[in-house]
Amino acid sequence: MCGIVGYVGSRRVVPVILEGLRKLEYRGYDSAGIVYYQDSKLIKYRCEGKLSALEALIDDAIIAPSHIGLGHTRWATHGAPTTENAHPHTDCTGELVLVHNGIIENYHSLRLELQAKGHVFKSQTDTEVLVHLIEDYLENDLVAAVQQALTRVEGSYAFGLFWAQMPDTLIAVRKHSPLVLGVDESGAGYIASDIPALLPYTNQVIFLEDGEMAVIKENDMQVFDSVSGNRVQKEATTITWNAAMAEKAGYKHFMLKEIFEQPMAIRNTISGRINPETGEVTLAEINLSDEDFCNIDRIFLVACGTSWHTALVAKYWIEKYAKIPVDVDIASEFRYRNLLINDRVLTISISQSGETADTLAGIRLAKQLGSKVITICNVVGSTMTREADGTVYTHAGPEIGVASTKAFTSQLAAFFLFTIFLGEKRGTLETEKKLELAAALIDIARVIEELLPVLQEQIAQLIEGYYDCSDFLFVGRGVNFPIALEGALKLKEISYIHAEGYAAGELKHGPIALIDNKMPVLAIAPQDDLYQKTISNVEEIKARQGRIILIGTEGDKHLNTITDAIIYLPKVHDEMNPILYTIPAQLLSYEIATMRGCDVDQPRNLAKSVTVE
Ligand code: M6R
């Protein structure tokens, strides 16, 4: 993970880099550092902790008249989050300086080799070998030294570096870790791990591909193949996000803002893609032919974390309406199992960032085995969208809070669109059904919009009796079972309460042993076709004195006979329940976490975009 920002241009560099790092802090926040060139020397600040600690440290440097520099926020992989391990790292001369995201897998042998040659290491990081290795090859030609060093390096990396003896040039290299370049009208050049870091300055972005190296000066940016040294022509892409979209806009946390942005995110995701008169769905960037869709006999869904929960919901929808068997895999498992994949399989990755290392590896593998690949993704131009055959973008806007919220419900909306699309292509959906499903999807944003303000207040009151619990269970059935998993994930990641999600019918096969009068169980119990089954499971919990919270359908009086803790939601089409019932689970986690004083946007040990294996 880690966030990289680099700048060369005519502005004062320190504020540009700090602003960029602020936008990337979601990527890692256990230590931070910055380096810039001023008065013929490199000036470097590093510290443990969040970016605010670095800002306090550098204070006056903000006005330093420097025009080239690099910054970094770290998510530790090798070596504890200490000042010594914080980036930037320097070579033995102190003149070559580098920031890195990724993992150098053969760092240990390289380190021993370099130490034997007299290089002195000051950190425990894998990153430091990179800068010493480049130093080892460096005579006068920095680009050649980087190229030679890269032939020795195994693993994943995005790095930026510059050399005090060439203080007008930034070098940026990428392999299996994200890195984008930016250009603005003043001729300045930028590098960043993710687009939000560039948005305050430019919306003109160039995506570096794996194996490419950029040599960046003011008014001059050239990209090369890092192995052959051949020049690669690149076009800038205009990004439609703006800087304000990556701000809190008066909300206390990004997570809360993003919860409230869900109606807009869902609307943007479906807008222009579904015809309410005919139910017909158009997916412009899907890039597969009707024949491709008719030839497949199996679908594999691959994702991590919250995006994996989207996949679990999608399985129910696709099997029900498009009548194709669907396998759902956690990407880190998928990539290492014996996959029975061929050209009749369609693989779909789901990812907010489009950069998650395991998911990316999964689709690369599926492609090698002959599968067509589609990605459902929120970030335009991200690696997954460039490598997949086709993309269904979620248009949720930048998601900054580490806990995924609007990306999840937009993924669900995008998958529901895709389900209708697939059903149509394969002739498994009657027109009437298509119209019914389309109308349900089109209406859900309105329902959530009306509900949100009331719901937040109601949940804030409800959680007072629960915020100090040490454990929590979430249960649901059918298409709502993954929402129980998602609710539990949200709660544990931001409040550090131990939480588990279960299929309600599975409780009696073990977890029911946990139930006593201290154990809160949140049950998702809409009046759908599994309602009676769910209620029977809830009665079993009640019989064992579990503390039950129910989320159910407005007007369902039976729920009052079970518990006082009820969250009522409007009746919507059954297939929309996973989207609707996610909202209270998100708010409950948010309210509990804030009441416990947790940092909801940057929970401990986590990072937003998991670009290492
Ligand atoms: O960017 P991706 O959707 O590929 O990220 C996958 C997971 O890392 C992510 O959903 C993670 O589980 C979130 N922290 C959940 O809130």
XYZ file of C-alpha atoms and ligand atoms in Angstrom:
629
model
C 0.000 0.000 0.000
C 1.927 3.154 0.956
C 1.357 6.467 -0.770
C 3.881 8.120 -3.059
C 3.828 11.714 -4.253
C 6.506 13.414 -6.337
C 6.687 16.827 -7.937
C 8.962 18.773 -10.240
C 7.902 22.219 -11.343
C 7.848 25.869 -10.445
C 5.663 25.749 -7.306
C 7.113 25.423 -3.815
C 7.338 21.690 -3.481
C 6.600 21.029 0.200
C 2.941 22.178 0.245
C 2.278 20.344 -3.035
C 3.614 17.112 -1.624
C 1.910 17.424 1.734
C -1.427 18.136 0.083
C -0.948 15.095 -2.143
C 0.021 12.896 0.803
C -3.061 14.041 2.694
C -5.164 12.675 -0.149
C -3.253 9.393 -0.024
C -3.099 8.893 3.707
C -5.821 6.265 3.397
C -3.179 4.041 1.772
C -1.045 3.779 4.891
C -0.456 5.907 7.903
C 2.071 4.390 10.253
C 4.938 6.698 9.301
C 5.593 9.438 6.798
C 8.440 11.291 5.160
C 9.406 13.935 2.647
C 12.575 14.978 0.812
C 13.262 18.042 -1.307
C 16.232 19.737 -2.874
C 17.184 23.182 -1.623
C 20.413 25.219 -1.599
C 22.315 22.448 -3.388
C 21.407 19.759 -0.890
C 18.711 17.270 -0.003
C 16.573 18.037 3.015
C 14.736 15.114 4.512
C 12.147 14.750 7.284
C 10.722 11.448 8.475
C 8.744 10.363 11.493
C 6.589 7.662 13.017
C 2.835 8.094 13.043
C 0.437 9.951 10.848
C 1.037 12.730 8.376
C 0.079 15.311 11.005
C 3.233 14.326 12.934
C 5.334 15.006 9.833
C 3.585 18.319 9.256
C 4.329 19.402 12.816
C 7.953 18.411 12.337
C 8.618 20.317 9.158
C 6.623 23.409 10.062
C 8.777 26.224 8.525
C 9.965 24.096 5.617
C 6.584 24.679 4.057
C 7.903 27.940 2.603
C 11.192 26.453 1.401
C 11.897 27.562 -2.195
C 12.350 24.095 -3.615
C 11.010 22.725 -6.887
C 11.653 19.014 -6.751
C 10.742 16.549 -4.069
C 9.163 13.269 -3.008
C 6.849 12.278 -0.181
C 5.612 9.007 1.269
C 3.093 7.611 3.740
C 3.925 4.087 4.827
C 2.032 0.888 5.551
C 4.781 -1.260 7.038
C 5.640 -4.597 5.446
C 9.356 -5.107 6.260
C 10.495 -3.477 9.488
C 8.461 -1.804 12.214
C 6.877 1.605 11.652
C 9.821 3.605 13.026
C 11.532 6.768 11.826
C 14.526 4.761 10.558
C 12.248 2.599 8.432
C 10.181 5.512 7.140
C 10.770 6.566 3.542
C 12.524 8.323 1.783
C 15.588 6.108 1.908
C 19.008 7.227 0.736
C 22.138 5.544 -0.602
C 25.545 5.637 1.102
C 26.373 9.079 -0.334
C 23.107 10.536 0.894
C 22.585 12.024 -2.588
C 20.294 9.465 -4.134
C 16.862 9.328 -2.572
C 13.918 7.001 -3.139
C 10.335 6.249 -2.021
C 8.728 2.898 -2.748
C 5.442 1.028 -2.606
C 5.428 -2.764 -2.976
C 7.649 -5.616 -1.839
C 11.161 -6.455 -3.048
C 10.990 -10.220 -2.677
C 14.719 -10.940 -3.089
C 15.763 -8.098 -0.806
C 17.565 -10.362 1.627
C 20.070 -11.793 -0.850
C 20.559 -8.388 -2.465
C 21.198 -6.825 0.916
C 23.849 -9.408 1.799
C 25.510 -8.906 -1.574
C 25.524 -5.113 -1.235
C 26.743 -5.226 2.367
C 29.612 -7.441 1.256
C 30.528 -4.692 -1.180
C 30.580 -2.134 1.625
C 27.098 -0.605 1.441
C 25.864 0.473 4.837
C 22.181 -0.028 5.608
C 20.290 2.066 8.106
C 16.857 0.424 8.074
C 15.198 -3.000 8.135
C 13.207 -2.284 4.992
C 13.244 -4.100 1.697
C 13.100 -0.658 0.040
C 16.577 0.350 1.114
C 18.179 -2.324 -1.083
C 16.698 -0.605 -4.136
C 18.463 2.666 -3.545
C 21.800 0.980 -2.725
C 21.484 -1.257 -5.747
C 20.953 1.732 -8.032
C 23.895 3.470 -6.346
C 25.991 0.411 -7.078
C 25.397 0.781 -10.813
C 25.503 4.569 -10.855
C 28.361 6.325 -12.588
C 27.009 9.297 -14.511
C 23.866 7.967 -16.103
C 21.011 7.647 -13.596
C 18.536 6.182 -16.083
C 20.995 3.455 -17.086
C 21.719 2.673 -13.426
C 18.001 2.270 -12.689
C 17.593 0.002 -15.711
C 20.500 -2.183 -14.625
C 19.248 -2.376 -11.068
C 15.808 -3.444 -12.231
C 17.241 -6.523 -13.917
C 18.210 -7.744 -10.432
C 15.013 -6.993 -8.581
C 12.166 -9.442 -7.998
C 8.802 -8.446 -6.602
C 6.408 -5.569 -6.949
C 7.297 -1.939 -6.967
C 6.270 1.548 -7.761
C 9.010 3.949 -6.865
C 10.092 7.521 -7.351
C 13.648 8.758 -7.016
C 15.928 11.665 -7.713
C 19.609 12.439 -7.403
C 21.152 15.573 -5.897
C 23.544 15.704 -8.847
C 20.632 15.905 -11.301
C 18.178 18.039 -9.334
C 15.852 18.775 -12.230
C 14.815 15.161 -12.872
C 12.415 12.762 -11.174
C 12.375 9.125 -12.158
C 9.309 6.957 -11.660
C 9.072 3.210 -12.245
C 6.192 0.796 -11.962
C 5.784 -2.970 -11.799
C 2.744 -4.582 -10.158
C 2.096 -1.568 -7.927
C 0.062 1.457 -8.928
C 1.619 4.714 -10.062
C 0.153 7.538 -12.108
C 1.744 10.607 -13.629
C 0.187 14.045 -13.857
C 0.876 17.081 -16.008
C -0.508 20.603 -15.657
C -0.547 23.765 -17.787
C 2.497 25.196 -16.013
C 4.562 22.279 -17.314
C 4.969 20.706 -13.888
C 5.233 16.914 -13.609
C 3.705 14.826 -10.824
C 3.843 11.231 -9.722
C 1.350 9.667 -7.316
C 0.089 6.315 -6.144
C -3.480 7.344 -6.813
C -5.443 10.010 -8.628
C -6.835 11.977 -5.625
C -3.297 13.234 -4.854
C -3.223 14.983 -8.225
C -6.732 16.424 -8.240
C -5.893 19.713 -6.437
C -3.472 20.475 -9.285
C -4.527 18.702 -12.436
C -7.036 16.317 -13.969
C -4.605 15.295 -16.752
C -3.331 11.867 -15.821
C -1.040 9.397 -17.560
C -1.224 5.754 -16.469
C 2.140 4.031 -16.254
C 2.020 0.367 -17.217
C 4.037 -2.420 -15.636
C 7.644 -2.297 -16.795
C 7.532 1.374 -17.720
C 9.809 4.098 -16.451
C 9.150 7.847 -16.640
C 11.849 10.501 -16.713
C 10.223 13.742 -15.633
C 11.529 17.307 -15.816
C 9.641 20.580 -15.852
C 8.091 20.837 -19.351
C 9.314 17.394 -20.339
C 7.957 13.957 -19.483
C 9.197 10.877 -21.321
C 8.171 7.279 -20.766
C 10.356 4.285 -21.658
C 10.158 0.527 -21.519
C 12.449 -0.095 -18.567
C 13.958 -3.238 -20.125
C 14.532 -2.249 -23.750
C 14.863 1.463 -23.126
C 12.524 2.093 -26.073
C 10.400 5.213 -25.921
C 6.668 4.616 -25.266
C 4.121 7.174 -26.478
C 1.531 7.951 -23.800
C -1.667 9.954 -23.921
C -3.054 11.904 -20.982
C -6.519 10.926 -19.768
C -8.881 13.602 -18.423
C -10.255 12.602 -15.040
C -13.787 13.770 -14.322
C -13.433 13.659 -10.525
C -12.635 16.990 -8.904
C -10.720 17.906 -5.767
C -13.871 18.738 -3.765
C -15.094 15.166 -4.242
C -12.153 14.019 -2.166
C -12.968 16.397 0.743
C -15.183 15.824 3.793
C -17.697 18.550 2.832
C -18.670 19.346 6.418
C -19.092 15.734 7.550
C -17.147 14.603 10.597
C -15.646 11.671 8.726
C -15.213 10.546 5.136
C -17.040 7.362 6.046
C -20.171 9.256 7.088
C -20.021 11.451 4.010
C -19.671 8.379 1.839
C -22.611 6.651 3.549
C -24.732 9.702 2.743
C -23.443 9.820 -0.828
C -24.891 6.400 -1.580
C -28.092 7.547 -3.298
C -25.987 9.686 -5.633
C -23.435 6.936 -6.177
C -26.147 4.413 -7.081
C -27.881 6.903 -9.392
C -24.614 7.693 -11.141
C -23.873 4.005 -11.529
C -27.152 3.193 -13.247
C -27.735 6.473 -15.020
C -27.852 6.249 -18.820
C -27.460 2.478 -18.677
C -31.008 1.314 -18.148
C -34.104 2.162 -20.142
C -37.071 2.409 -17.757
C -39.532 1.892 -20.634
C -38.022 -1.368 -21.879
C -35.810 -2.516 -19.018
C -32.973 -2.768 -21.534
C -29.433 -2.363 -20.186
C -26.499 -0.885 -22.096
C -22.988 -1.351 -20.781
C -20.687 0.676 -23.011
C -17.285 -0.582 -21.865
C -18.201 -4.278 -21.625
C -16.303 -5.098 -24.854
C -17.582 -8.659 -25.204
C -19.852 -9.776 -28.006
C -23.322 -11.310 -27.612
C -21.717 -14.527 -28.821
C -19.169 -14.366 -25.985
C -21.991 -14.132 -23.468
C -23.905 -17.010 -25.037
C -20.822 -19.242 -25.169
C -20.011 -19.168 -21.478
C -21.189 -21.968 -19.261
C -19.763 -20.823 -15.923
C -18.834 -17.587 -14.161
C -16.089 -17.086 -11.594
C -16.311 -14.052 -9.346
C -13.045 -12.994 -7.729
C -12.577 -10.286 -5.101
C -11.396 -9.421 -1.589
C -13.062 -8.031 1.519
C -16.199 -6.028 0.943
C -15.960 -6.568 -2.815
C -16.094 -10.302 -2.119
C -19.399 -9.740 -0.322
C -20.683 -8.092 -3.490
C -19.703 -11.237 -5.362
C -21.643 -13.403 -2.902
C -24.809 -11.375 -3.476
C -24.222 -11.405 -7.246
C -24.113 -15.208 -7.252
C -27.725 -15.336 -6.056
C -28.828 -12.821 -8.677
C -26.974 -14.284 -11.659
C -27.932 -17.875 -10.954
C -31.550 -16.881 -10.461
C -32.011 -14.607 -13.470
C -29.255 -15.493 -15.972
C -29.251 -19.221 -15.128
C -25.503 -19.759 -15.170
C -23.586 -21.473 -12.360
C -21.423 -19.016 -10.466
C -18.349 -19.759 -8.340
C -17.275 -17.108 -5.850
C -13.685 -16.953 -4.674
C -11.633 -14.878 -2.298
C -8.863 -13.717 -4.626
C -5.990 -14.810 -2.370
C -7.418 -18.369 -2.478
C -8.410 -18.325 -6.132
C -4.885 -17.616 -7.323
C -3.458 -20.682 -5.580
C -6.071 -23.357 -6.207
C -6.392 -25.717 -9.122
C -8.671 -23.789 -11.377
C -10.854 -25.557 -13.876
C -11.006 -22.578 -16.167
C -11.149 -22.487 -19.946
C -12.497 -20.276 -22.707
C -16.095 -21.086 -21.738
C -15.619 -19.425 -18.375
C -16.192 -15.739 -17.752
C -14.183 -14.338 -14.847
C -15.368 -11.154 -13.177
C -13.230 -9.250 -10.712
C -14.833 -6.792 -8.339
C -12.709 -4.041 -6.893
C -13.209 -0.482 -5.718
C -9.601 0.474 -6.364
C -8.825 -1.755 -9.329
C -5.375 -2.238 -7.797
C -5.828 -4.981 -5.175
C -2.835 -7.272 -5.675
C -4.565 -10.624 -5.108
C -7.531 -9.767 -7.307
C -5.245 -8.545 -10.049
C -3.190 -11.728 -9.867
C -6.452 -13.707 -10.044
C -7.619 -12.134 -13.290
C -4.175 -12.448 -14.852
C -4.276 -16.149 -14.101
C -7.811 -16.543 -15.435
C -6.775 -14.812 -18.665
C -3.805 -17.131 -19.057
C -6.194 -20.062 -18.752
C -8.307 -18.721 -21.605
C -11.103 -16.993 -19.720
C -12.532 -13.654 -20.790
C -12.317 -11.140 -17.965
C -14.608 -8.331 -16.917
C -13.970 -6.044 -13.987
C -16.482 -4.135 -11.895
C -14.448 -1.201 -10.724
C -14.668 2.341 -9.392
C -11.387 3.851 -10.532
C -11.160 4.876 -14.153
C -7.931 3.739 -15.773
C -6.863 1.555 -12.826
C -4.760 -1.507 -13.587
C -7.663 -3.943 -13.487
C -9.675 -1.920 -15.974
C -6.704 -1.794 -18.308
C -6.038 -5.516 -18.119
C -9.614 -6.797 -18.269
C -11.361 -7.366 -21.586
C -14.232 -5.217 -20.423
C -15.277 -3.034 -17.510
C -18.474 -2.093 -15.756
C -17.605 1.089 -13.909
C -19.283 1.957 -10.675
C -19.541 5.734 -10.636
C -19.333 6.188 -6.882
C -16.703 8.956 -6.965
C -13.542 8.744 -4.854
C -13.937 6.610 -1.735
C -11.471 7.772 0.902
C -12.664 6.122 4.139
C -10.866 2.819 4.600
C -14.175 1.108 5.315
C -15.885 0.628 2.001
C -19.478 1.919 1.924
C -20.659 3.652 -1.235
C -18.350 1.520 -3.352
C -20.159 -1.576 -2.030
C -23.710 -0.456 -2.737
C -22.639 0.866 -6.155
C -21.027 -2.490 -6.915
C -24.324 -4.142 -6.022
C -26.187 -1.733 -8.311
C -23.668 -2.394 -11.110
C -24.013 -6.154 -10.651
C -27.761 -5.954 -10.724
C -27.494 -4.073 -14.015
C -25.117 -6.735 -15.263
C -27.533 -9.475 -14.200
C -30.349 -7.933 -16.236
C -27.922 -7.417 -19.123
C -26.812 -11.046 -19.031
C -30.352 -12.371 -18.643
C -31.299 -10.357 -21.717
C -28.348 -11.628 -23.778
C -29.004 -15.221 -22.835
C -32.759 -14.983 -23.209
C -33.491 -16.035 -19.641
C -35.495 -12.949 -18.655
C -39.065 -12.307 -19.747
C -39.756 -8.677 -20.672
C -42.139 -8.321 -17.771
C -39.557 -9.541 -15.277
C -36.909 -7.295 -16.798
C -39.183 -4.282 -16.380
C -39.960 -5.259 -12.792
C -36.265 -5.604 -11.894
C -35.326 -2.409 -13.708
C -38.027 -0.447 -11.872
C -36.857 -1.846 -8.529
C -33.259 -0.805 -9.191
C -34.207 2.638 -10.431
C -36.229 3.322 -7.272
C -33.760 2.207 -4.629
C -31.693 5.430 -4.554
C -34.812 7.447 -3.700
C -35.737 5.066 -0.866
C -32.266 5.313 0.661
C -32.175 9.083 0.282
C -35.419 9.508 2.216
C -34.369 7.057 4.855
C -30.829 8.151 5.695
C -31.318 11.165 8.023
C -34.028 9.446 10.114
C -32.093 6.229 10.280
C -28.893 7.825 11.520
C -30.684 9.373 14.486
C -32.545 6.193 15.314
C -29.380 4.110 15.230
C -27.388 6.607 17.287
C -29.936 6.125 20.084
C -30.162 2.387 19.693
C -26.443 1.683 19.979
C -26.055 3.207 23.438
C -26.801 -0.183 24.936
C -24.341 -1.954 22.657
C -21.237 0.168 22.082
C -19.209 -1.499 24.845
C -19.844 -5.108 23.789
C -16.864 -7.283 23.067
C -18.558 -9.545 20.494
C -21.370 -9.256 17.968
C -23.116 -11.640 15.622
C -24.831 -10.673 12.373
C -27.198 -13.141 10.728
C -29.190 -13.222 7.513
C -30.465 -15.702 4.948
C -30.352 -16.052 1.187
C -29.312 -12.968 -0.687
C -29.067 -11.148 2.658
C -26.550 -13.547 4.176
C -23.637 -11.670 2.555
C -25.022 -8.490 4.131
C -24.579 -10.131 7.541
C -20.945 -10.779 6.576
C -20.542 -7.202 5.400
C -22.118 -5.815 8.595
C -19.718 -7.861 10.705
C -16.717 -6.777 8.631
C -17.696 -3.103 8.933
C -18.089 -3.353 12.687
C -14.841 -5.201 13.326
C -12.667 -3.102 11.057
C -13.644 0.282 12.451
C -14.673 -0.409 16.070
C -12.345 -3.374 16.831
C -15.302 -5.294 18.292
C -15.074 -8.953 17.429
C -17.932 -9.604 15.000
C -18.969 -12.558 12.845
C -21.527 -12.933 10.110
C -23.486 -16.182 9.738
C -26.180 -17.643 7.571
C -29.011 -17.655 10.117
C -29.785 -21.323 9.446
C -26.201 -22.256 10.280
C -26.279 -20.996 13.877
C -27.549 -24.261 15.295
C -24.551 -26.071 13.792
C -22.162 -24.471 16.251
C -22.276 -20.707 16.817
C -25.473 -20.932 18.869
C -23.216 -22.137 21.687
C -22.034 -18.532 21.976
C -25.483 -17.153 22.693
C -26.142 -15.879 26.200
C -27.694 -12.735 27.639
C -24.613 -10.692 26.778
C -24.289 -11.604 23.111
C -25.871 -9.113 20.705
C -27.201 -10.675 17.518
C -28.290 -8.434 14.682
C -30.707 -10.284 12.422
C -31.626 -9.138 8.945
C -35.268 -10.143 8.666
C -37.122 -8.524 5.768
C -40.513 -9.912 4.761
C -39.129 -11.829 1.803
C -39.566 -15.473 0.770
C -37.232 -16.645 3.565
C -38.896 -14.523 6.255
C -40.492 -17.372 8.210
C -37.249 -19.348 8.177
C -35.283 -16.358 9.441
C -37.812 -15.673 12.194
C -37.573 -19.292 13.358
C -33.811 -18.882 13.663
C -34.288 -15.647 15.591
C -36.713 -17.403 17.968
C -33.983 -19.958 18.655
C -31.677 -17.110 19.670
C -34.393 -15.587 21.829
C -34.965 -18.899 23.582
C -31.315 -18.718 24.686
C -31.603 -15.111 25.946
C -29.578 -13.565 23.127
C -29.800 -9.756 22.865
C -31.542 -9.389 19.539
C -31.551 -6.394 17.216
C -33.871 -6.846 14.260
C -33.834 -5.056 10.953
C -37.150 -5.719 9.298
C -39.983 -4.454 7.160
C -42.054 -1.441 8.180
C -45.368 -2.543 9.666
C -44.156 -6.020 10.678
C -45.793 -6.213 14.134
C -44.514 -9.686 14.847
C -41.011 -8.292 15.358
C -42.224 -6.465 18.514
C -42.951 -9.801 20.126
C -39.278 -10.725 19.814
C -37.369 -7.591 20.835
C -37.605 -3.861 21.483
C -34.535 -3.146 19.409
C -35.979 -2.908 15.924
C -34.913 -0.924 12.898
C -37.768 -0.712 10.433
C -37.038 -0.212 6.740
C -39.501 0.441 3.927
C -40.743 -2.496 1.873
C -38.832 -2.664 -1.421
C -38.470 -5.360 -4.078
C -36.878 -8.412 -2.420
C -33.830 -8.234 -4.697
C -33.095 -4.703 -3.476
C -32.920 -5.766 0.158
C -29.147 -6.370 0.090
C -28.620 -2.740 -0.947
C -31.163 -1.341 1.515
C -30.257 -3.484 4.529
C -26.581 -2.590 4.173
C -27.295 1.019 5.145
C -28.296 0.407 8.806
C -25.403 -2.026 9.210
C -22.987 0.687 8.033
C -24.525 3.335 10.302
C -24.541 1.006 13.282
C -20.826 0.304 12.835
C -20.075 3.983 12.317
C -21.994 5.104 15.409
C -20.503 2.389 17.616
C -16.979 3.155 16.413
C -17.287 6.904 16.962
C -18.817 6.327 20.400
C -15.811 4.144 21.250
C -13.521 6.972 20.103
C -12.064 5.026 17.162
C -10.507 6.615 14.113
C -13.124 5.420 11.633
C -11.469 6.751 8.501
C -8.076 5.297 9.284
C -8.561 2.201 11.436
C -5.473 0.603 12.913
C -3.397 -1.810 10.838
C -5.426 -1.245 7.673
C -4.928 0.562 4.398
C -7.454 1.397 1.730
C -5.789 -0.130 -1.242
C -4.060 -3.456 -0.656
C -1.443 -3.529 -3.390
C 0.766 -6.158 -1.776
C 0.049 -9.853 -1.567
O -10.275 -1.998 -3.742
P -10.900 -3.356 -3.475
O -12.381 -3.320 -3.588
O -10.290 -4.428 -4.325
O -10.538 -3.670 -1.969
C -10.876 -4.900 -1.402
C -10.770 -4.877 0.103
O -9.465 -4.576 0.496
C -11.720 -3.857 0.748
O -13.039 -4.069 0.357
C -11.618 -3.948 2.278
O -12.122 -5.160 2.730
C -12.346 -2.773 2.952
N -11.547 -2.272 4.030
C -13.659 -3.138 3.515
O -14.298 -2.077 4.141
